[in-house]
XYZ file of C-alpha atoms in Angstrom:
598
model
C 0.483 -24.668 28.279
C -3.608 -24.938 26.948
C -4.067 -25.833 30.580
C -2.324 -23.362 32.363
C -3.954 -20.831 30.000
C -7.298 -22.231 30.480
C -6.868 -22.047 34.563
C -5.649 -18.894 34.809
C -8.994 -17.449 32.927
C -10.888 -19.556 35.020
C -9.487 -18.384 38.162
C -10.159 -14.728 36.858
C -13.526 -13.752 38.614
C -15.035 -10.760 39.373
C -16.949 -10.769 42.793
C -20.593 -11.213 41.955
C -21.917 -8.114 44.309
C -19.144 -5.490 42.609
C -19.990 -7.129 39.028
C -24.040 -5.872 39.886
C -23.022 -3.096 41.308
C -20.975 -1.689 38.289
C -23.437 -2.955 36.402
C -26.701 -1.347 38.157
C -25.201 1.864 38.962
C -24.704 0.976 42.736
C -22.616 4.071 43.655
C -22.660 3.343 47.819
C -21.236 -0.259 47.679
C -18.594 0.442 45.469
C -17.516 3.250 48.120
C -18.129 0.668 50.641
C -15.561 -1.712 48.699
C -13.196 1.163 47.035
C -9.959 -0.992 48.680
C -11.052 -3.928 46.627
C -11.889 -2.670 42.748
C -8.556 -1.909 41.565
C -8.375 -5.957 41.837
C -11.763 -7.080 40.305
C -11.057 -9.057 36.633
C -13.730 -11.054 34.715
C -12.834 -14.213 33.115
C -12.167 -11.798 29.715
C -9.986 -9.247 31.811
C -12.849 -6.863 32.143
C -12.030 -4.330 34.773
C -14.742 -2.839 37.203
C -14.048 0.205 34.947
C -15.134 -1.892 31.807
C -18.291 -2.687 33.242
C -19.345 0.175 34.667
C -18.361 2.022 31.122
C -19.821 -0.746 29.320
C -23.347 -0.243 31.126
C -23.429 3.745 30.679
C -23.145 4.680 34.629
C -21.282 7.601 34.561
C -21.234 8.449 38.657
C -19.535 4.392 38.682
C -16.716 5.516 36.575
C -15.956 8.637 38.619
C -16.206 6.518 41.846
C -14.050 3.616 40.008
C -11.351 6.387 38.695
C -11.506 8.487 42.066
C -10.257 5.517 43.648
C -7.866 3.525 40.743
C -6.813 5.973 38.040
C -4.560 3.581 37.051
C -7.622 1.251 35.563
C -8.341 4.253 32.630
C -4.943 2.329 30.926
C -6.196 -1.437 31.498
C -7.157 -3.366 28.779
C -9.293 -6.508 28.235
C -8.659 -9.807 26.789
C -9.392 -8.057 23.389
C -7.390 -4.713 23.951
C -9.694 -2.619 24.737
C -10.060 0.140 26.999
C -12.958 1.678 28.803
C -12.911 3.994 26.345
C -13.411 1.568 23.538
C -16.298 -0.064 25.661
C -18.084 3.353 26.226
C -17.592 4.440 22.339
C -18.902 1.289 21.183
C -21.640 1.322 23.750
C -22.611 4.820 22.826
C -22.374 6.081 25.971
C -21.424 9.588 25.717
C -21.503 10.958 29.154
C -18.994 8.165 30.469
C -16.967 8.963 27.704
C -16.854 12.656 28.932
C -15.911 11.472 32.098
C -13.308 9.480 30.987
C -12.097 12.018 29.121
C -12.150 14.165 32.047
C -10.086 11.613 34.355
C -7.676 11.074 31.918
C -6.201 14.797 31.805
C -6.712 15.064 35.134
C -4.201 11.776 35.565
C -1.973 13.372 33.814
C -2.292 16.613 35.595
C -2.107 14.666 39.256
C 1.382 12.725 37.836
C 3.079 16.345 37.000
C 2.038 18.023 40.181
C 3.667 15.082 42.642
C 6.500 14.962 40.325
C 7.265 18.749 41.702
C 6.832 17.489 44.938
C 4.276 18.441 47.807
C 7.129 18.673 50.850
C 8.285 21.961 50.228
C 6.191 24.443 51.302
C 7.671 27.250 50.698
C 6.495 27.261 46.819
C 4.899 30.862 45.481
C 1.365 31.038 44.441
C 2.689 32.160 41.321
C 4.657 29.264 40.579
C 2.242 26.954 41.802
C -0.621 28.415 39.122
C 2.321 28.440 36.050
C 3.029 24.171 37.122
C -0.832 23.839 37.265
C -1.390 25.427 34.255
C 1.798 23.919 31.500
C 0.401 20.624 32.697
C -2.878 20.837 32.344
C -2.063 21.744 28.598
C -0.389 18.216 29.107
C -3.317 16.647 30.904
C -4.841 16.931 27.011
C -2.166 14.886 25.784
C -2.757 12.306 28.300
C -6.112 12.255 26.732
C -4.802 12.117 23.361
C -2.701 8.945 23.882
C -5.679 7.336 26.028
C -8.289 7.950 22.473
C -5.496 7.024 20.221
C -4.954 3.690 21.585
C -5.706 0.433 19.311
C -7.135 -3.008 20.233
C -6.283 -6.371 18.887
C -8.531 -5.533 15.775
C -6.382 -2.224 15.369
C -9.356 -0.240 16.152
C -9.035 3.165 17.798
C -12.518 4.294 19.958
C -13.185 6.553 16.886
C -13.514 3.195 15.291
C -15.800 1.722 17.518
C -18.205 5.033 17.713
C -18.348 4.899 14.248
C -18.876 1.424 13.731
C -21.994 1.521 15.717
C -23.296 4.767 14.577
C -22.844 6.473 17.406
C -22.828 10.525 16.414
C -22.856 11.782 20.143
C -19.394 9.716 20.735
C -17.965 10.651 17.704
C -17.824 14.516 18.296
C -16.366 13.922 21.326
C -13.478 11.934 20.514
C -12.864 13.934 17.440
C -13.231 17.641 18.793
C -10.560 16.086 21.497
C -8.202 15.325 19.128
C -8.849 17.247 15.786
C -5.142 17.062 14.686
C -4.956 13.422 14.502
C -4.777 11.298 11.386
C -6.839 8.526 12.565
C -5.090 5.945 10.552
C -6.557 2.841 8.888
C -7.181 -0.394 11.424
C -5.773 -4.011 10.091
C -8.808 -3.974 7.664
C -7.339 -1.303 6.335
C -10.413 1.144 6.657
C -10.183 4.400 8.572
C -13.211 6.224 10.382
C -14.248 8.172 7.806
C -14.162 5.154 5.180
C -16.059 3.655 8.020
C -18.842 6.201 7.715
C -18.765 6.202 4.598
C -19.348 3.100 3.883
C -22.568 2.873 5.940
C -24.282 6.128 4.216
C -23.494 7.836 8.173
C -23.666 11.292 6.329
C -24.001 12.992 9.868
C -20.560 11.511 10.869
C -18.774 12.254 7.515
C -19.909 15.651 7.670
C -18.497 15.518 11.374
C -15.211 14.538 11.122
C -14.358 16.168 7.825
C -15.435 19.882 9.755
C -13.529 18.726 12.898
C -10.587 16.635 12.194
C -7.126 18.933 10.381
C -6.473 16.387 7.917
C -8.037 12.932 8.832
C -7.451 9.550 6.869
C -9.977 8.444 4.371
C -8.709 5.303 3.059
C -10.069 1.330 3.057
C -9.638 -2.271 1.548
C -8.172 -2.603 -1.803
C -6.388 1.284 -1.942
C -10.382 2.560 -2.114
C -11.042 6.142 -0.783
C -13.574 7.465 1.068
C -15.343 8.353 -2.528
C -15.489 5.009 -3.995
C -17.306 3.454 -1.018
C -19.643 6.330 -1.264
C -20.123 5.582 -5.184
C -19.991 1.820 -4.836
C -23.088 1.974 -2.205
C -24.959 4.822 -4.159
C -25.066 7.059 -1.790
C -25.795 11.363 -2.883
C -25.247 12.436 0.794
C -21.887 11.431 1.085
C -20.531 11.652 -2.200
C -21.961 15.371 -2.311
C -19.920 15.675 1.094
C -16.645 14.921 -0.045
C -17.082 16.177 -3.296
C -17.005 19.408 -1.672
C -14.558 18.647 1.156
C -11.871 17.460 -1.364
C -12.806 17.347 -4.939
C -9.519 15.890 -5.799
C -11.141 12.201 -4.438
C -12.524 11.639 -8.272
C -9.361 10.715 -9.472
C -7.526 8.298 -7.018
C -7.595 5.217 -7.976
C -7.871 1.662 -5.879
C -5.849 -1.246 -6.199
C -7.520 -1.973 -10.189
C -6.481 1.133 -11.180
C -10.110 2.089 -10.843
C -11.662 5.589 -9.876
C -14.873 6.202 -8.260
C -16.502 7.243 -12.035
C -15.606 3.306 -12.791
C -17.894 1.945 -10.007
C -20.550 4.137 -10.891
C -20.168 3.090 -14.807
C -19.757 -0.445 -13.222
C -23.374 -0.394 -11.191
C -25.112 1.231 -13.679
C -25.555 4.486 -11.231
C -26.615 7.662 -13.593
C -26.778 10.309 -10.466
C -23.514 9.528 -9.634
C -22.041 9.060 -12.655
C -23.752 12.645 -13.537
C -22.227 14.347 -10.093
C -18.876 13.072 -10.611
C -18.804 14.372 -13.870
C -20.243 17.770 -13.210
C -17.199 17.886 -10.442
C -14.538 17.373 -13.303
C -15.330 15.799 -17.531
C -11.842 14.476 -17.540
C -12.438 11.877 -15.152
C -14.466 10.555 -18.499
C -10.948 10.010 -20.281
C -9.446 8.666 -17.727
C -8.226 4.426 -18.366
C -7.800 2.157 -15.242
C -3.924 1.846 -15.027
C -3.892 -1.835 -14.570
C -5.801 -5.186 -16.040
C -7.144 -4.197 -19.586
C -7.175 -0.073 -19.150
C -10.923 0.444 -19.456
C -12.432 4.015 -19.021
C -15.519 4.394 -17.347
C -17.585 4.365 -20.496
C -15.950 1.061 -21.829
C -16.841 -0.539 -18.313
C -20.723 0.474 -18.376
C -20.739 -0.962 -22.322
C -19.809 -4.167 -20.670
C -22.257 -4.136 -18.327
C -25.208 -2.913 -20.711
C -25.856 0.285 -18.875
C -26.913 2.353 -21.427
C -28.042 5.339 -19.596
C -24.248 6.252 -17.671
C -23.393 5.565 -21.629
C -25.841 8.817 -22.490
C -24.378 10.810 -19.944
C -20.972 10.597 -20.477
C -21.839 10.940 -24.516
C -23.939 14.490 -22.987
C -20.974 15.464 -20.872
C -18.310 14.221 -23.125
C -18.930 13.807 -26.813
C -16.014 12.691 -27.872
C -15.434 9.881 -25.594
C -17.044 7.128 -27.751
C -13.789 7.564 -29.942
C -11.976 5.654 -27.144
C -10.181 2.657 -26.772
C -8.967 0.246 -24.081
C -5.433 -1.612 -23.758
C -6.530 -4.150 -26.469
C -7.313 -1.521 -29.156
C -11.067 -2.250 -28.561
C -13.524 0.763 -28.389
C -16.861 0.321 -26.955
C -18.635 -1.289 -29.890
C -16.113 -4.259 -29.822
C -16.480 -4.407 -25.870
C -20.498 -4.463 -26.284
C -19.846 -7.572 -28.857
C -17.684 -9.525 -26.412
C -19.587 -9.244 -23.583
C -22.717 -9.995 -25.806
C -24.862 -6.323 -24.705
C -27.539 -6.748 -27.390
C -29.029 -3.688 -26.001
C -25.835 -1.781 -26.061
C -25.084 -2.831 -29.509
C -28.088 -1.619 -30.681
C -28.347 1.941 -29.094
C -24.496 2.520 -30.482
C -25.695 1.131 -33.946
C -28.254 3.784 -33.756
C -25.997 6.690 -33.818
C -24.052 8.997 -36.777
C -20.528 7.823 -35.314
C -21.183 3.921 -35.121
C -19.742 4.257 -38.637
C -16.923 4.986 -37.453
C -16.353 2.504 -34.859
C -17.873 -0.830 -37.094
C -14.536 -1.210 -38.880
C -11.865 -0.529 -36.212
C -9.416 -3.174 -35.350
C -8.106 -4.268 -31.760
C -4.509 -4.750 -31.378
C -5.315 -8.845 -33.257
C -6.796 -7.415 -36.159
C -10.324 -8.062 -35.331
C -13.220 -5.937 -36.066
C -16.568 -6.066 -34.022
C -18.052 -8.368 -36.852
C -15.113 -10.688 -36.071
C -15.649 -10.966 -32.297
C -19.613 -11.305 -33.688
C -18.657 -14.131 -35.753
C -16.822 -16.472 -32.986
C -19.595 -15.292 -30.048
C -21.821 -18.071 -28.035
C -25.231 -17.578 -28.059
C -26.628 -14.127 -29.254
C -28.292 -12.758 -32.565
C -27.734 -9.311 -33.485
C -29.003 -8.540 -37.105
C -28.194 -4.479 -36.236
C -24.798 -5.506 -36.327
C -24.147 -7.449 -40.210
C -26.895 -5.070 -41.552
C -24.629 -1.366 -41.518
C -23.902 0.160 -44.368
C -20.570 1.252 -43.583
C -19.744 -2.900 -42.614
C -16.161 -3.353 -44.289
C -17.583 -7.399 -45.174
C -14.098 -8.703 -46.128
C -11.610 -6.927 -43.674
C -8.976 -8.943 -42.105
C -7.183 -9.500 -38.647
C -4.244 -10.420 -38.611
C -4.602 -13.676 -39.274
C -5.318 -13.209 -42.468
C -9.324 -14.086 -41.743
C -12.137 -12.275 -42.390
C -15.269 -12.723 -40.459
C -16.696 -15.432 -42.174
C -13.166 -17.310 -42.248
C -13.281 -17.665 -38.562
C -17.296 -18.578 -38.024
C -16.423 -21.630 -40.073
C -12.525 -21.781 -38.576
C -14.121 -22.284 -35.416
C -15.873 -26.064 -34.490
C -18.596 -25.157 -32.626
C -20.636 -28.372 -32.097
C -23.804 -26.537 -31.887
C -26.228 -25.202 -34.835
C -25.882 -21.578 -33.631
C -22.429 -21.579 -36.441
C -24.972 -22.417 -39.234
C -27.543 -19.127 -38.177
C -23.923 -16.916 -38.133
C -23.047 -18.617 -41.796
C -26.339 -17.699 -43.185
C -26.651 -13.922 -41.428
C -22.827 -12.671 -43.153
C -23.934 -15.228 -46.682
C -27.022 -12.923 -46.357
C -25.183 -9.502 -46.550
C -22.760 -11.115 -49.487
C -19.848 -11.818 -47.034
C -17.032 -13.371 -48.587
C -14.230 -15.818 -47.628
C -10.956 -14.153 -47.328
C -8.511 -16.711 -49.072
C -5.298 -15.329 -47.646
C -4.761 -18.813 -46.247
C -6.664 -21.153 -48.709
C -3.305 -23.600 -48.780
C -2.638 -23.427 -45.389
C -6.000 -24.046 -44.412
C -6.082 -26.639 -47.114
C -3.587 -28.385 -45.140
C -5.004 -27.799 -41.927
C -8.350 -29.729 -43.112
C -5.833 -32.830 -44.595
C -4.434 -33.135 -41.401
C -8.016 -32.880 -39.466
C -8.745 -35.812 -42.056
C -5.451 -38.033 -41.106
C -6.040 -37.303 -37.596
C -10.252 -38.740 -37.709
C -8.922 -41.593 -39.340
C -5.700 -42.414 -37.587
C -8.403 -42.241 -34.205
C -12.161 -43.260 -35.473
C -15.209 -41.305 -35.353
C -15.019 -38.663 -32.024
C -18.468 -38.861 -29.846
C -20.445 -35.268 -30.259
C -21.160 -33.927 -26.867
C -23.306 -35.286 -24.662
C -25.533 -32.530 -24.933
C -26.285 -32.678 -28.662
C -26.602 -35.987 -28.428
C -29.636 -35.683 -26.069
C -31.261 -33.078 -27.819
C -30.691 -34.972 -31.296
C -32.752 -38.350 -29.522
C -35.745 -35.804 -28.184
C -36.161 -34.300 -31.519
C -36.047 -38.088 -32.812
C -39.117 -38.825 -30.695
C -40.857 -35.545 -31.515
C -40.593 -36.277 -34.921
C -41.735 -40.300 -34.385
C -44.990 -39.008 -33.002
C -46.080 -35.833 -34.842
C -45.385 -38.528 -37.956
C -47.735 -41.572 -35.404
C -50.272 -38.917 -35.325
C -50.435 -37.561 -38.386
C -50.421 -40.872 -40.409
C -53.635 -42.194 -38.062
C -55.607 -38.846 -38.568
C -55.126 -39.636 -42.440
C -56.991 -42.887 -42.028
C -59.390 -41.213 -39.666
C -61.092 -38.025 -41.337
C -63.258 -35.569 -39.765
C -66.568 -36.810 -40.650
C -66.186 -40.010 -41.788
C -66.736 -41.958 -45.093
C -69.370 -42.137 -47.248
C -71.007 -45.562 -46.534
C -74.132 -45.363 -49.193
C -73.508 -47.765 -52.496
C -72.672 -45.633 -55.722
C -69.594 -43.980 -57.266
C -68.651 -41.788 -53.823
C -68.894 -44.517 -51.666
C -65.671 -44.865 -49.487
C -64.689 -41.567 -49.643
C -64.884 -38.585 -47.101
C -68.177 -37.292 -46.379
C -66.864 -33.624 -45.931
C -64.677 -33.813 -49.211
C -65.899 -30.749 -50.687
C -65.781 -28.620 -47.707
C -62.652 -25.855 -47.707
C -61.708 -26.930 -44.476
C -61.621 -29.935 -44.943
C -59.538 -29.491 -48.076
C -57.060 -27.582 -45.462
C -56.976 -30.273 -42.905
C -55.828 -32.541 -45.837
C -53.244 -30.736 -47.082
C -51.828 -29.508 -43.173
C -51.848 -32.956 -42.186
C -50.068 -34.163 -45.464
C -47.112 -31.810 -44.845
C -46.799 -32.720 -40.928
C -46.425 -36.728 -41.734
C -44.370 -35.858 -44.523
C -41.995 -33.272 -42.745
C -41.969 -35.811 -39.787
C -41.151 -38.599 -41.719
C -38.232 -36.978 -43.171
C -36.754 -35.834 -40.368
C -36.707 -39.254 -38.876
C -35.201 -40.247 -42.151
C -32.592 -37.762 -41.903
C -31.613 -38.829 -38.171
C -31.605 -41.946 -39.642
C -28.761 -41.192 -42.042
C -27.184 -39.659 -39.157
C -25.831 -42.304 -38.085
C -23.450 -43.226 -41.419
C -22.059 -39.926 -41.063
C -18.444 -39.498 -39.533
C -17.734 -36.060 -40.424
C -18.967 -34.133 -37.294
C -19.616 -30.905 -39.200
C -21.712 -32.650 -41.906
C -23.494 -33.827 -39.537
C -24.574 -31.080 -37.493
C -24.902 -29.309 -41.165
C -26.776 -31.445 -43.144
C -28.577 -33.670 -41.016
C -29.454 -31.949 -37.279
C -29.952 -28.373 -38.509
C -32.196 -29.743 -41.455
C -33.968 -31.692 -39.064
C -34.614 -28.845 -36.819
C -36.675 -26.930 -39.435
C -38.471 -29.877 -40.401
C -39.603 -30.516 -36.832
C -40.882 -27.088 -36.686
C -42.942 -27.316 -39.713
C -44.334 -30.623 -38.851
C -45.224 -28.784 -35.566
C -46.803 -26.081 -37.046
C -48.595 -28.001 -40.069
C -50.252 -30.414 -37.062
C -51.760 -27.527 -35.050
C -53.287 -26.540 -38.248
C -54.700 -29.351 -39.281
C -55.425 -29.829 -35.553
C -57.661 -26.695 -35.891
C -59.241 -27.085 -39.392
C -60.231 -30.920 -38.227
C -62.251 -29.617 -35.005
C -63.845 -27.040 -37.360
C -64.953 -28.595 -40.464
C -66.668 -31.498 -37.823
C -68.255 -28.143 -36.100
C -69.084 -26.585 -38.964
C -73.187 -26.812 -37.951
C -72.303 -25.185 -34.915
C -70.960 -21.841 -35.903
C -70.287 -20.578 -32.582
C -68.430 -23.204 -31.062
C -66.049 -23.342 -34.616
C -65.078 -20.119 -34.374
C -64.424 -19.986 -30.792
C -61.949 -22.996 -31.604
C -60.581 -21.365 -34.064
C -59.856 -18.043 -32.286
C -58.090 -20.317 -29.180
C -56.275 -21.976 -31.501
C -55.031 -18.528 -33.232
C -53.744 -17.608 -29.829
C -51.950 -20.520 -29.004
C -50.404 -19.922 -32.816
C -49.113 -16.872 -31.644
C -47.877 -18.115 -28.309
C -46.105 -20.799 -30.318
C -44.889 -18.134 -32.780
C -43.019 -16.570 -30.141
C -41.421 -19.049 -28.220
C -39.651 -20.114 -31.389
C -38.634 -16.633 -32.123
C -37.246 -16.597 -29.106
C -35.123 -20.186 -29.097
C -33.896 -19.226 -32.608
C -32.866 -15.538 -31.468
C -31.068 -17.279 -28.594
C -28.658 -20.259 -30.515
């Protein structure tokens, strides 16, 4: 069947001199040939029509339709007409004239239908048949433009798709009354325009068209592409034509005001909410029932946040499906920024302490978060410390409920210990014998391997620590300066011994080897240790700080050693010194920074 298929295209072929001819504008040898064209198909089922529509020569298609009217209906291999291939093309004159043909097919049908044989017919009745059908001839014309291809694409489609604002007045001021339905992508002309910022063509068939379509993918209007792409022309345009766009919703139960909170977009955010404030109270109807404002706190767009708390004041008093308003959705989704502009206003009071539909409070989302820092948060006033969800935990039950195998569950300890948080102790027995069994279980099974992960950073921290304490231990034995070498009571010690830097480079390098040295000691005991919270606890968070100081004691003494030897050279010291300040800093901050970040 491939075969017969495949030799039936083949066989399809347009004679070479008609193909140029159509496709240079050759008028004569198409006259020449008119007996033949009505028969001429390319290998894709292209008529002489299509090509001569295709290539924009408008006296071709007259010739072409003069002859074989019947080719206006023909379609290709992919369903389309000539009229798709001039649309698409942007050819606006051969659409004219195909316009043109097709009433006047229509019009040549009805008057051989009455018959030309009989004479004897009035002038009068011959003008009222000429003119009821040429009212028909424009619903020829209609049926011709509303016709679909394989893609379910009308020739409004195709002039629209290709930006073609010539096309699109025609075909619309032909048939203004028409819906102009969606194709099988589900997107209609006007979603079409839309969607490309075609403001032009919006405006167009919005004036023209009675009541056209203005759907697309996923239940989306016409307004949410123009909100989605950020576009003020179009959204401004059917604001106007039909205001009552802002609240459909899509297929998420979304409105156009979402997408706008969603990509951060303050003008249209603004415009939408000028149009109608209600759309600000509005929850999507599906998935966890979000307004608009609860979508841009999880995105950390603070500025749609300002303007909906400047058009709508009240709205930071709402809440989603869960029960969570938009201080517990800035916690979840880890917005520091967010967290910190709502912690700056008079309400944030109010919202600190609410509970989601579990009981938990923003601090209790806080407490069982990844990876973020947020001091704004466990420093309020109005922080309720030893509220409970509902199960019976409080915030600080549930950082240490929670086995986190990293150090970041130590920093959240110490931040609520540092405000006075308290364990609850609704559930001391049952968590008493939830630990017993955690204890049965390790021993029934052995030890449990940490993650990979730690285990890798715990072995580079191990050699850090092996050669700040290498270092430090040989610069003890090797002093700036030298010894003293002459015989009496000082000989054998440092030459520099009474110099203050000196006396600094001592004591710096003392602390590095000794800080070094117990950290290694410390991994050391590491390894006796079963208990996998011990020893993240009390033997890799430990270490951690210890490797820092070491670190910071050895650039120090790093700095006071090159000094005290340059000390004759006052210039060169203090240029030392003032590098070395600057790479303090730069140190300084990086560390900030990793310990903001666990």
């Amino acid at each position: 069947m491939v075969h017969g298929i495949l030799c039936s295209t083949l066989e399809k072929k347009m004679d070479p001199g008609l193909y140029r001819a159509a496709m240079d504008g050759k008028v004569g040898l198409l006259k020449e040939n008119k007996h033949k064209l009505e028969a001429q198909v390319t290998p894709n089922n292209n008529t002489i029509l299509h090509i001569a529509a295709m290539f924009g020569n408008t006296d071709c298609v007259d010739e072409i339709l003069g002859n074989c009217p019947s080719l206006l209906s023909h379609v290709n291999i992919k369903g389309d007409t000539a009229f798709h291939i001039a649309a698409r093309e942007g050819h606006s004159f051969v659409t004219r004239a195909l316009i043109k043909h097709a009433k006047a097919l229509r019009i040549f049908a009805a008057v051989s239908n009455q018959g030309h044989s009989r004479f004897v017919h009035t002038f009068i009745n011959c003008a009222k048949a000429l003119d009821e059908e040429l009212e028909k001839g424009f619903g020829s014309a209609k049926e011709m433009l509303r016709m679909t291809n394989e893609d379910g694409n009308t020739a409004l489609h195709d002039a629209v798709q290709h930006c073609h604002l010539d096309v699109v007045k025609l075909l619309v001021r032909e048939d203004p009354e028409f819906l102009h339905p969606a194709n099988d992508s589900k997107e209609t002309p006007l979603y079409l325009a839309t969607e490309k910022g075609l403001v032009s063509i919006v405006s167009e068939i919005m004036k023209t068209c009675t009541s056209p379509s203005y759907g697309g993918p996923g239940g989306r209007t016409a307004l949410h592409a123009a909100v989605v792409f950020n576009y003020e022309g179009c959204t401004n345009a059917l604001l106007d034509w039909k205001p009552s766009l802002t609240k459909e919703v899509d297929m998420y139960g979304w409105t156009p005001l979402h997408y706008a909170a969603r990509f951060g977009f303050v003008s249209r955010t603004m415009q939408l909410l000028t149009v109608d404030k209600s759309l600000a109270y509005i929850a999507a109807s599906k998935n966890e029932k979000n307004a608009a404002l609860h979508v841009a706190a999880s995105q950390g767009h603070i500025g749609v946040m300002k303007v909906h708390f400047s058009e709508c004041p009240d709205c930071w008093e709402m809440m989603n499906g869960r029960g969570q308003n938009i201080l517990h959705i800035a916690v979840e989704y880890e917005r520091k920024e967010v967290i910190k502009f709502i912690m700056k206003n008079s309400w944030a009071g109010y919202l600190i302490n609410q509970k989601d539909v579990r009981g938990n409070t923003p601090l209790h989302l806080y407490a069982s978060s990844n990876n973020f820092v947020v001091p704004e948060l466990t420093k309020h006033h109005k922080l309720d410390l030893m509220s409970f969800n509902k199960e019976n935990l409080t915030a600080l039950d549930l950082v240490t409920k929670i086995d986190f195998y990293r150090t970041r569950e130590a920093f959240i300890k110490g931040e609520l210990k540092g405000v006075d948080a308290s364990y609850g102790c609704h559930n001391i027995i049952d968590e008493d014998n939830e630990r017993m069994l955690k204890i049965k279980k390790t021993r029934a099974k052995g030890k449990k391997e940490l993650p990979a992960d730690i285990r890798k950073v715990a072995d580079t921290h191990l050699i850090v620590a092996a050669l700040i304490a290498t270092v430090t231990f040989a610069a003890g034995f090797t002093l700036p300066g030298g010894f003293d070498s002459n015989n009496g009571p000082n000989q054998g010690t440092a030459v520099l011994l009474r110099k203050a830097a000196f006396k600094a480079f001592v004591i710096t390098d003392v602390v590095a080897m000794l800080s070094s040295a117990a950290a290694v000691f410390l991994y050391f005991m590491a390894s006796f240790e079963d208990d996998k919270r011990k020893l993240i606890d009390e033997h890799y968070v430990p270490t951690l700080f210890l490797i820092l100081i070491a670190m910071i004691a050895t650039m120090l003494a790093f700095i006071t050693g090159l000094y005290v030897a340059l000390a004759p050279l006052p210039g060169l010291a203090i240029t030392v010194c003032v590098i070395g300040g600057f790479s303090f800093l730069i140190f300084y901050k990086v560390i900030y920074k990793v310990l903001r970040s666990i």
